[in-house]
PDB file of C-alpha atoms and ligand atoms in Angstrom:
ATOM      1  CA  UNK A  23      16.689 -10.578 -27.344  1.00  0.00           C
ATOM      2  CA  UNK A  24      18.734 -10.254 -24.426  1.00  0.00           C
ATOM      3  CA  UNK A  25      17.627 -13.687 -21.743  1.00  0.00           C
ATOM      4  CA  UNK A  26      16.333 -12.229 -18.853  1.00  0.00           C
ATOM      5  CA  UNK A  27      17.786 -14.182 -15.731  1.00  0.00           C
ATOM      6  CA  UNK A  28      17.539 -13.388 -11.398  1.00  0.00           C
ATOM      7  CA  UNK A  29      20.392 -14.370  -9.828  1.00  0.00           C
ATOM      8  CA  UNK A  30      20.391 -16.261  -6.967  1.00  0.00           C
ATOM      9  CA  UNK A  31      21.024 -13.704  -4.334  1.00  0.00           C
ATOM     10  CA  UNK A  32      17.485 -11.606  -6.203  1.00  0.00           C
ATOM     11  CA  UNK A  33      15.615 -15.427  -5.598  1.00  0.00           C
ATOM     12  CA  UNK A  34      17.021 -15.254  -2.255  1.00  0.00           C
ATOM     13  CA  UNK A  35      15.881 -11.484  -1.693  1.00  0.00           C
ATOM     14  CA  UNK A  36      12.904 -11.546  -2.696  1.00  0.00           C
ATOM     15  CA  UNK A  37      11.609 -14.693  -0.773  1.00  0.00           C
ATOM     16  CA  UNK A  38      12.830 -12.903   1.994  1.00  0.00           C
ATOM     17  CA  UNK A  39      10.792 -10.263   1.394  1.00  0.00           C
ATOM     18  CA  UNK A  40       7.307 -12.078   0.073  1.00  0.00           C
ATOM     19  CA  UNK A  41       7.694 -13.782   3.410  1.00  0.00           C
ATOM     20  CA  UNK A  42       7.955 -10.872   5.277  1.00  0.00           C
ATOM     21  CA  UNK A  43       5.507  -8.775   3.503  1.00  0.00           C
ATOM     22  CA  UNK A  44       2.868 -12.005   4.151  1.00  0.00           C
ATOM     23  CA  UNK A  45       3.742 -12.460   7.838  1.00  0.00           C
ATOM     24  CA  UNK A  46       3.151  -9.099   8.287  1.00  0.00           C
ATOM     25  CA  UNK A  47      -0.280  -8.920   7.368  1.00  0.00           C
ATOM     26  CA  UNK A  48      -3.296  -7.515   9.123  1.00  0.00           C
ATOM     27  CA  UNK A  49      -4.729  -9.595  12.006  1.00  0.00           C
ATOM     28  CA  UNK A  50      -8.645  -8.915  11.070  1.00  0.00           C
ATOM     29  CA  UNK A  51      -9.614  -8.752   8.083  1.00  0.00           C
ATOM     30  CA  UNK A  52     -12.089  -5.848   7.270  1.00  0.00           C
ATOM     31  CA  UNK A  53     -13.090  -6.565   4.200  1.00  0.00           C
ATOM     32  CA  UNK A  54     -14.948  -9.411   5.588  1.00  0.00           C
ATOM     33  CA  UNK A  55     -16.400  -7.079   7.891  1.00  0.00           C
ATOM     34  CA  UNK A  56     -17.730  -4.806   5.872  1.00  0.00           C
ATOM     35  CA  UNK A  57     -19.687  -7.939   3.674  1.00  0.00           C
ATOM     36  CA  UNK A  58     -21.101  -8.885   6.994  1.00  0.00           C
ATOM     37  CA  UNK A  59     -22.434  -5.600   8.489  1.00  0.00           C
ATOM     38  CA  UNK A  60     -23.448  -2.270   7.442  1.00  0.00           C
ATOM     39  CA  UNK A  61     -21.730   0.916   9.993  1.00  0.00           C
ATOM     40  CA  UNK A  62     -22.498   3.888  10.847  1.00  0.00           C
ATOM     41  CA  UNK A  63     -20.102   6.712   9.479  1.00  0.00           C
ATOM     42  CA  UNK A  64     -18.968   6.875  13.101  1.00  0.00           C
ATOM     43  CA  UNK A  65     -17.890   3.202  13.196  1.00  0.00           C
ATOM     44  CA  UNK A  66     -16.699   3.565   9.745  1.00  0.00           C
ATOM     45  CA  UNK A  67     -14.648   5.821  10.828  1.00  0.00           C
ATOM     46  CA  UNK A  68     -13.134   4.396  13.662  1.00  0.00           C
ATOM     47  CA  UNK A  69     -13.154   0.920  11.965  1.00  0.00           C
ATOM     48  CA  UNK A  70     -10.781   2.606   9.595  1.00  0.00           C
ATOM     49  CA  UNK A  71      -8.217   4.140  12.454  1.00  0.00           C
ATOM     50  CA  UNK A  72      -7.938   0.700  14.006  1.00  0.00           C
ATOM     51  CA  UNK A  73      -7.021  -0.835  10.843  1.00  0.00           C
ATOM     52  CA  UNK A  74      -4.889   1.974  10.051  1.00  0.00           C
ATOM     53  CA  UNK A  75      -3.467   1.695  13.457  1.00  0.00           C
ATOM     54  CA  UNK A  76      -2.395  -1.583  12.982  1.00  0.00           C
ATOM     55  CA  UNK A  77      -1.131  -1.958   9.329  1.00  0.00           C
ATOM     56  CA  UNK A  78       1.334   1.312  10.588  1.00  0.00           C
ATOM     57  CA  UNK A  79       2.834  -1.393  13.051  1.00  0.00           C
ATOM     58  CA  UNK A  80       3.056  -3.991  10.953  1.00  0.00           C
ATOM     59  CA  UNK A  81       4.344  -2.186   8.468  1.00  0.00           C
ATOM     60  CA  UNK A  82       7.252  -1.034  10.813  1.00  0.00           C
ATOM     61  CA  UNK A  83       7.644  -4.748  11.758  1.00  0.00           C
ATOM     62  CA  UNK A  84       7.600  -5.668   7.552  1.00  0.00           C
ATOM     63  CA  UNK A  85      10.685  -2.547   6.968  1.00  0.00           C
ATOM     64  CA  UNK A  86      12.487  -4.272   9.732  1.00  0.00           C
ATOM     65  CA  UNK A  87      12.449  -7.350   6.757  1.00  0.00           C
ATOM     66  CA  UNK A  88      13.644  -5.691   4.237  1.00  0.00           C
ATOM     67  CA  UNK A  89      17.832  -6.083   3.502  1.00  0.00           C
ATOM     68  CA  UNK A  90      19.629  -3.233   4.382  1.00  0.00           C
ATOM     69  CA  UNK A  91      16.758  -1.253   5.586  1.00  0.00           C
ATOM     70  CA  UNK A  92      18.552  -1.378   9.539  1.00  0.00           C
ATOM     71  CA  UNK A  93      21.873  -0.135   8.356  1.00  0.00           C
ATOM     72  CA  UNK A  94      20.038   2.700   7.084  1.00  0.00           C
ATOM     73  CA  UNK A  95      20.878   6.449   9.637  1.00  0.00           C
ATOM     74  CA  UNK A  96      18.353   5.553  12.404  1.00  0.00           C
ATOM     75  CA  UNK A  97      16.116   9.229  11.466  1.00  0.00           C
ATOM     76  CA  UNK A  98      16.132   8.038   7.641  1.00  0.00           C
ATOM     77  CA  UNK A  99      14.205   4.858   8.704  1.00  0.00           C
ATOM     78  CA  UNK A 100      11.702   6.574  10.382  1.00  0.00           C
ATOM     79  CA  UNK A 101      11.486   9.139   7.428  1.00  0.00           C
ATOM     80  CA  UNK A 102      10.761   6.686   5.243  1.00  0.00           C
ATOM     81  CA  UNK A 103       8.441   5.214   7.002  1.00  0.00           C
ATOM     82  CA  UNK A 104       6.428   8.446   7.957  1.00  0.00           C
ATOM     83  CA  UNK A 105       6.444   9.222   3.983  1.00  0.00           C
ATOM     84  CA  UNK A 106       5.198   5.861   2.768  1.00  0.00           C
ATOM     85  CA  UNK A 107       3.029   4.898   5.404  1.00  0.00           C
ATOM     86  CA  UNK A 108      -0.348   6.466   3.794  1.00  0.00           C
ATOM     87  CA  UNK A 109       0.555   4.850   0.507  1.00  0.00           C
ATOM     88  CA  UNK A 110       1.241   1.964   1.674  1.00  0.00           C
ATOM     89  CA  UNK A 111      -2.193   2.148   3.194  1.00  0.00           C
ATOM     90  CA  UNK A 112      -3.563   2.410  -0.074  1.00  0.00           C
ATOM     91  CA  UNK A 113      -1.664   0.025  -1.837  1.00  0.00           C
ATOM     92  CA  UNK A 114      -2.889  -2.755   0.640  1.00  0.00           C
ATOM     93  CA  UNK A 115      -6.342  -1.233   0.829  1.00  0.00           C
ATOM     94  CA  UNK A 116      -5.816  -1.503  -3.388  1.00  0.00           C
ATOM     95  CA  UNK A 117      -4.701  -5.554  -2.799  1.00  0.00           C
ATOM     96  CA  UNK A 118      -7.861  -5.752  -0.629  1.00  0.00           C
ATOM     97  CA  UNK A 119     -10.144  -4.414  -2.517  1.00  0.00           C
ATOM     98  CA  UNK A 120      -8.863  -6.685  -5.855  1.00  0.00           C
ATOM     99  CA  UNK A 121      -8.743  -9.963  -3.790  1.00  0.00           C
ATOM    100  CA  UNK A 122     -10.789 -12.942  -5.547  1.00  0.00           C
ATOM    101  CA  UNK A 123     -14.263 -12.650  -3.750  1.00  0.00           C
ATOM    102  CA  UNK A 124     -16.926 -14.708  -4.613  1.00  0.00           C
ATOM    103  CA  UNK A 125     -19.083 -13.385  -7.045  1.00  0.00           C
ATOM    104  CA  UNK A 126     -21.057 -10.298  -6.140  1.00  0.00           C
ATOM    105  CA  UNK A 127     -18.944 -10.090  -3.030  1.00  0.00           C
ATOM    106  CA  UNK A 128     -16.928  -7.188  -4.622  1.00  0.00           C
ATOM    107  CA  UNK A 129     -19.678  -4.951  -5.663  1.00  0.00           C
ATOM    108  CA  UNK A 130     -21.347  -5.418  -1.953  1.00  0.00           C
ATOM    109  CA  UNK A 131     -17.646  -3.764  -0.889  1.00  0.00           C
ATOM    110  CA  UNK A 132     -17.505  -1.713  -3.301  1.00  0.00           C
ATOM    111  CA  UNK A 133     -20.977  -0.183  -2.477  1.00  0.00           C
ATOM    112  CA  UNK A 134     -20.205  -0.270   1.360  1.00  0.00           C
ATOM    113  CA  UNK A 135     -17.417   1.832   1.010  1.00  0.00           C
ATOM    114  CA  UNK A 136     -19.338   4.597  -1.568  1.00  0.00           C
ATOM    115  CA  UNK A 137     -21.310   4.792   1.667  1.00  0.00           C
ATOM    116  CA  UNK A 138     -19.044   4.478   4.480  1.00  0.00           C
ATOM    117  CA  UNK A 139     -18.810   8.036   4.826  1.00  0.00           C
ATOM    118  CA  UNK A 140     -15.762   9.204   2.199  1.00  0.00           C
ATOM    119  CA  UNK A 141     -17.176  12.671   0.831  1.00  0.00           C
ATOM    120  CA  UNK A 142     -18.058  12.191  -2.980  1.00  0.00           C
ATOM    121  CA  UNK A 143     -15.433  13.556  -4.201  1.00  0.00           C
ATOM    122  CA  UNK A 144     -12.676  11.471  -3.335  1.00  0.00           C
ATOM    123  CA  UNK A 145     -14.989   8.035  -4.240  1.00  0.00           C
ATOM    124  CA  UNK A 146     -14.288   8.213  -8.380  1.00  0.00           C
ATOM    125  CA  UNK A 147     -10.227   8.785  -7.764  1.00  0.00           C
ATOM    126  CA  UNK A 148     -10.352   6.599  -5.352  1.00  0.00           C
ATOM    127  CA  UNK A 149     -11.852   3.450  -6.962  1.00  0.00           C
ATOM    128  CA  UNK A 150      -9.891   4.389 -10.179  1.00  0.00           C
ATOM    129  CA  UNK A 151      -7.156   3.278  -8.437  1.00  0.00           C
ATOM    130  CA  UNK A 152      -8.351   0.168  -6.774  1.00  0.00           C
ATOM    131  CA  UNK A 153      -9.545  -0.629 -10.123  1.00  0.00           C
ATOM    132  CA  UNK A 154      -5.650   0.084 -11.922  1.00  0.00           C
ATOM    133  CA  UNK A 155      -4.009  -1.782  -9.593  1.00  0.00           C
ATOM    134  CA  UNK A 156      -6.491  -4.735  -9.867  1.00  0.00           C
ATOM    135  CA  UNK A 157      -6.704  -5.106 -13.550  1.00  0.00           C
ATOM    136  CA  UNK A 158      -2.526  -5.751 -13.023  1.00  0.00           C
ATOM    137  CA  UNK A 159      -3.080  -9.364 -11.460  1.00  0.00           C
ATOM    138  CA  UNK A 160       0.178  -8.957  -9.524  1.00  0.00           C
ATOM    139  CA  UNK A 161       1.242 -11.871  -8.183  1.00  0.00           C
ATOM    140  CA  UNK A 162       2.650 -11.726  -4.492  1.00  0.00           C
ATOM    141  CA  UNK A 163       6.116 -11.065  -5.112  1.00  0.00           C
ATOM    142  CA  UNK A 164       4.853  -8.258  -6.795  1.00  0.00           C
ATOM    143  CA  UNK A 165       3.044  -6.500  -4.562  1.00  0.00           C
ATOM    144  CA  UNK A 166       5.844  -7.251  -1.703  1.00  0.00           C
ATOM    145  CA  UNK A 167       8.142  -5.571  -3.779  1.00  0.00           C
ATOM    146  CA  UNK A 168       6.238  -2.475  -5.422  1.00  0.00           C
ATOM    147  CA  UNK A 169       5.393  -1.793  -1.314  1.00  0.00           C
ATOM    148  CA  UNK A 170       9.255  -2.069  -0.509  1.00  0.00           C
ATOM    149  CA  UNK A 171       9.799   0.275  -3.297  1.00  0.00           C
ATOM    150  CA  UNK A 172       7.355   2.735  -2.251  1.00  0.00           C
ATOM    151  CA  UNK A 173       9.098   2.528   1.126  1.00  0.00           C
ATOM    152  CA  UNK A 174      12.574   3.082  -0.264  1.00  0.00           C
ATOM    153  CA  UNK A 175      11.694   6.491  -2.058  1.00  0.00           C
ATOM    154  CA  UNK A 176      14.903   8.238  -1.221  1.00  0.00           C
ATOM    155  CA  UNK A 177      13.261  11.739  -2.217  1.00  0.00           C
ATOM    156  CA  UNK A 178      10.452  11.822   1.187  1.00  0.00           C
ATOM    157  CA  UNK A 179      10.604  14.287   3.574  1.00  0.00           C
ATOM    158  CA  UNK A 180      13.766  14.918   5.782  1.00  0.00           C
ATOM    159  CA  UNK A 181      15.871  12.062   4.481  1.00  0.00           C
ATOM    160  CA  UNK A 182      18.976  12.797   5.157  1.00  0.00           C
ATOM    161  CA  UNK A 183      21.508  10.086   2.904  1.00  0.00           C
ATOM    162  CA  UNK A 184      19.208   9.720  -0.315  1.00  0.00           C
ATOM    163  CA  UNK A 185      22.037   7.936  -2.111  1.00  0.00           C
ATOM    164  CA  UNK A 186      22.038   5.257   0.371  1.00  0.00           C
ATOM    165  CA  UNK A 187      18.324   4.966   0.126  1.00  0.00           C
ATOM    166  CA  UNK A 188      18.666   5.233  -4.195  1.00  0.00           C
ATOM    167  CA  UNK A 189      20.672   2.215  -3.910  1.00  0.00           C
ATOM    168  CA  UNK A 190      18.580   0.259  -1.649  1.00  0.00           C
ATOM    169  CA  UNK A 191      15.771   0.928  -4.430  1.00  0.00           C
ATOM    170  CA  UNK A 192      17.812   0.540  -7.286  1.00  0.00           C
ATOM    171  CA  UNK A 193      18.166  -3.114  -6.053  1.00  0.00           C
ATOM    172  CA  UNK A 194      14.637  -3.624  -5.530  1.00  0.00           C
ATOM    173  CA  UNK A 195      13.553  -1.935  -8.320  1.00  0.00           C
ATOM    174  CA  UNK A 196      16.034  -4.667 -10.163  1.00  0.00           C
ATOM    175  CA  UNK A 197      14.444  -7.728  -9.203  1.00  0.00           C
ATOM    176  CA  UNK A 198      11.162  -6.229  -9.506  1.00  0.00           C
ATOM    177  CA  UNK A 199      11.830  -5.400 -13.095  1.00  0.00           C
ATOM    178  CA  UNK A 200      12.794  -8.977 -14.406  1.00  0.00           C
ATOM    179  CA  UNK A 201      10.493 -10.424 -12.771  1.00  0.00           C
ATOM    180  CA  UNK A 202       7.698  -8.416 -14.434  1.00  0.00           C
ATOM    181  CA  UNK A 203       9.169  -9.672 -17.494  1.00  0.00           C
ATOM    182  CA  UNK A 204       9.498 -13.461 -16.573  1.00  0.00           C
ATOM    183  CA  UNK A 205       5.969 -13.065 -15.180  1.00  0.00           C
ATOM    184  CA  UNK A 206       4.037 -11.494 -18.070  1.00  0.00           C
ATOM    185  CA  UNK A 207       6.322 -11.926 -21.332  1.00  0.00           C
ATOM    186  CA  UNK A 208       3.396 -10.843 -23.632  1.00  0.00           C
ATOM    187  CA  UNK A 209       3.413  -8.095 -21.865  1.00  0.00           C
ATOM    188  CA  UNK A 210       6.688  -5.537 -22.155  1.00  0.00           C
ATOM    189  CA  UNK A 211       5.328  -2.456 -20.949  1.00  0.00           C
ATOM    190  CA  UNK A 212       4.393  -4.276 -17.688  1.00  0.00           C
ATOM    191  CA  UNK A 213       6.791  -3.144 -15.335  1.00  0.00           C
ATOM    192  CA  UNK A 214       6.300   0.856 -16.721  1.00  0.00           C
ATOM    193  CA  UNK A 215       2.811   0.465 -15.868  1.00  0.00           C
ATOM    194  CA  UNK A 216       3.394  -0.959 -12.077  1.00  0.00           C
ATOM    195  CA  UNK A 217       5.462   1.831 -11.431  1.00  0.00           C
ATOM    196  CA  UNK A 218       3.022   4.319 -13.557  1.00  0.00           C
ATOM    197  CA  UNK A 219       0.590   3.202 -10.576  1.00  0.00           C
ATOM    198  CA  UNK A 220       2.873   4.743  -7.871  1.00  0.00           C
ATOM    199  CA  UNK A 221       2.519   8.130  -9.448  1.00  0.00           C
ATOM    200  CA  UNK A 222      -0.799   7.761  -8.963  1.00  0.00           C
ATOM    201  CA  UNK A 223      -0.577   6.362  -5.466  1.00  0.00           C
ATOM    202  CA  UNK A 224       1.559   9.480  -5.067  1.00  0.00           C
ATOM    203  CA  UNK A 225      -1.773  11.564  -6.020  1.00  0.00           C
ATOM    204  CA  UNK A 226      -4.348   9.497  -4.304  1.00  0.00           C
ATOM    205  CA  UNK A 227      -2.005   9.795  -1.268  1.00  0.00           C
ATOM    206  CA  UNK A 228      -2.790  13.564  -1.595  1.00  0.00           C
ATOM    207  CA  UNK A 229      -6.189  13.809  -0.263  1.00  0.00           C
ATOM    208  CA  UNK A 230      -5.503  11.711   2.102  1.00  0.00           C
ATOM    209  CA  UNK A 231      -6.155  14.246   4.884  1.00  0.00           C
ATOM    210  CA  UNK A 232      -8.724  15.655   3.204  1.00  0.00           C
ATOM    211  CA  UNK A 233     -10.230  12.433   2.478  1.00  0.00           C
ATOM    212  CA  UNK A 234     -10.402  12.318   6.970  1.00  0.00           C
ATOM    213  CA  UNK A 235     -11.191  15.461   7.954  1.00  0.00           C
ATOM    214  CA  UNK A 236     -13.849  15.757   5.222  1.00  0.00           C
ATOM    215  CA  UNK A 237     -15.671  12.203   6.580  1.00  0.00           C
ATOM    216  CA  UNK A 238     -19.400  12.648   6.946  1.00  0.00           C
ATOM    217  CA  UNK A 239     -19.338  13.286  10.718  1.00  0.00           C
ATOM    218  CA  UNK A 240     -18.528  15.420  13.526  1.00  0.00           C
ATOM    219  CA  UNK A 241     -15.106  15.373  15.838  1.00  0.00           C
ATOM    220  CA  UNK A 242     -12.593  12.838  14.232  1.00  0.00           C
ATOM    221  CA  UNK A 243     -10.569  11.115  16.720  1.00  0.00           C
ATOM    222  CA  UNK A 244      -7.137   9.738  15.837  1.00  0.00           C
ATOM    223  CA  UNK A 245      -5.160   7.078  17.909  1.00  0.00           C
ATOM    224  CA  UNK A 246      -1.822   8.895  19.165  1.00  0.00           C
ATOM    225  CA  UNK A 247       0.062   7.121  16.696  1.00  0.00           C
ATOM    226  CA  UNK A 248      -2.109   8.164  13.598  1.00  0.00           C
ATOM    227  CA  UNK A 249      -1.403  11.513  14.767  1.00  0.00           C
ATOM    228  CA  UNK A 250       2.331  10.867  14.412  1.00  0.00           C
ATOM    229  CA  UNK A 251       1.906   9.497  11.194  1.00  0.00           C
ATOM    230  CA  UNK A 252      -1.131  11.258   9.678  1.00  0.00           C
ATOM    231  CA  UNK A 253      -0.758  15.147   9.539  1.00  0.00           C
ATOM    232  CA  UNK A 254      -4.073  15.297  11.651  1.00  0.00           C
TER     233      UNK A 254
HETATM  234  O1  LIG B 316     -10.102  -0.107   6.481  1.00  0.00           O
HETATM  235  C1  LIG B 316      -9.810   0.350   5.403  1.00  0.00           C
HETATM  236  N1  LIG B 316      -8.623   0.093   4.810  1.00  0.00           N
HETATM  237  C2  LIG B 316      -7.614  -0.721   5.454  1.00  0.00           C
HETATM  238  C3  LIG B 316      -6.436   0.194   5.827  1.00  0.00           C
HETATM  239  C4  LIG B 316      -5.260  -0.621   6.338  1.00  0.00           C
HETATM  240  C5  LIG B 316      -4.867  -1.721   5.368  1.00  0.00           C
HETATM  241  C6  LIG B 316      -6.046  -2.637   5.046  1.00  0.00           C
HETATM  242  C7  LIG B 316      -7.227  -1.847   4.519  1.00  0.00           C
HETATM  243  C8  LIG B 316     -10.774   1.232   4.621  1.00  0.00           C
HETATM  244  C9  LIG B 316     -12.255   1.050   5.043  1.00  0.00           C
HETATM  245  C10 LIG B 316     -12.481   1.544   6.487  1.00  0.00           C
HETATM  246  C11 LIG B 316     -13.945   1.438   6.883  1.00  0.00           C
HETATM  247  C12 LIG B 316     -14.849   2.191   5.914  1.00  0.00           C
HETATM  248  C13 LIG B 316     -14.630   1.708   4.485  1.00  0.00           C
HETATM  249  C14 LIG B 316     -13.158   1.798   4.078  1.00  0.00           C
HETATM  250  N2  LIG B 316     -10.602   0.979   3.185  1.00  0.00           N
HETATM  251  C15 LIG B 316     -10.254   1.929   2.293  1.00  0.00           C
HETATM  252  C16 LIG B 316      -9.961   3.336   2.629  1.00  0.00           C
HETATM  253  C17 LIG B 316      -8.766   3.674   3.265  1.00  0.00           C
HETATM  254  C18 LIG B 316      -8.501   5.023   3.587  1.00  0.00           C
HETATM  255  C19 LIG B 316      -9.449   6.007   3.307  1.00  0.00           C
HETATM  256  C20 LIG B 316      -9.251   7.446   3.704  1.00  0.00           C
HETATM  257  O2  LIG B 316      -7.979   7.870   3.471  1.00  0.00           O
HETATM  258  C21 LIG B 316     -10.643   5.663   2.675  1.00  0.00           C
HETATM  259  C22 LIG B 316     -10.904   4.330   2.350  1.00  0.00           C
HETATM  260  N3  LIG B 316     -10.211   1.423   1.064  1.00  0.00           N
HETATM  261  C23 LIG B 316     -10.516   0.094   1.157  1.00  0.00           C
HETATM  262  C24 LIG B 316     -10.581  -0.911   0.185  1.00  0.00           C
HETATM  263  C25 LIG B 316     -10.913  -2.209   0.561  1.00  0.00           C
HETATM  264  C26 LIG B 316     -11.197  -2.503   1.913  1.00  0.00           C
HETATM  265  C27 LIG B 316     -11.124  -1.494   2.900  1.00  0.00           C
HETATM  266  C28 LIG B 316     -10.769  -0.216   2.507  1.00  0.00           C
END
């Protein structure tokens, strides 16, 4: 059984990174305002492009973190981070949603978000995610890394040099790998199912603009940088 070992360069890498990813982090947090109050699909709605807003800049500020990620061709960074910012969205939304509450505390969001104005059929696909990713009890290495991983998908939109974004993955995808192993040895298949869920992060990212333009209301405003990001 071959001994399973990160390096001291991967230790070094990936506190970099956890750091990063945790410094970066959304000022407000609105899962604590949706336990307090119930909104209107209007407020919803625009509760939801603020927070949106927001996680897009820090999640420029997070790439800026990641090793190698500046040495990448200028257009490719902003490539990448126009093709991963929606699931990134969902991944933290996912990490949100699966955050230890108090008891009873995760139904309340649960139900608040059925209701916040998401047309029905998006709700199931939705959740089934939220609930994937939860039942994996990542542990915050983790989720830093399967986020820099989504970023570093060399085949997004307009990316120019995919090698040099392969190999930035590739070394991402290495660390991420053993430590899946070191951190759930009954588990083998762990690390196939974490990145099983960003196939279906891929899909969920899908209706993304559906999931907007759909929202129980009339005339959806976007922030100006939404609109770069989105395809609204
Ligand atoms: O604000 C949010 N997510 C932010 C985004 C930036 C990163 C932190 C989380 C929104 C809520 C906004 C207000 C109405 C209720 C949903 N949200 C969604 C969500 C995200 C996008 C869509 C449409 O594409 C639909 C729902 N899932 C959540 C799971 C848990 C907690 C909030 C969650």
């Amino acid at each position: 059984k071959e001994k399973v070992e990160i390096t001291k360069e991967q230790q070094a890498l990936m506190k970099i990174i956890t750091d990063a990813y945790n410094r970066h982090q959304i000022p407000q947090d609105v899962a604590k305002k949706l336990l307090q109050d119930q909104y209107s699909a209007e407020e919803n709605f625009l509760l939801l492009t603020e927070m949106a807003t927001s996680q897009v800049q820090v999640l420029v500020e997070f790439t800026k973190n990641i090793p190698g990620f500046l040495s990448l061709d200028r257009e490719d960074q902003i490539a990448l981070l126009k093709g991963s910012a929606v699931e990134a969205m969902f991944l933290r939304s996912a990490q949100v949603f699966s955050r230890k509450m108090p008891s009873g505390h995760t139904e309340v969001l649960e139900e608040r978000i059925r209701k916040s104005g998401i047309s029905e059929e998006f709700i199931t696909p939705m959740f089934n995610f939220y609930k994937s990713i939860g039942e994996l009890h990542m542990v915050q290495e983790e989720q830093a890394l399967l986020t820099t991983v989504t970023i570093l998908t060399p085949d997004r939109p307009y990316v120019k040099d995919q090698q040099a974004v392969e190999r930035l993955q590739e070394t991402m995808l290495d660390v991420l790998r053993k430590l899946c192993v070191l951190q759930h040895p009954q588990e083998p298949q762990y690390f196939a199912r974490l990145l099983g869920r960003l196939t279906e992060l891929r899909t969920l990212s899908h209706y993304h603009t559906e999931m907007l333009v759909s929202w129980r209301m009339n005339d959806h405003k976007f922030t100006p940088l939404l609109c770069e990001i989105w395809d609204v």
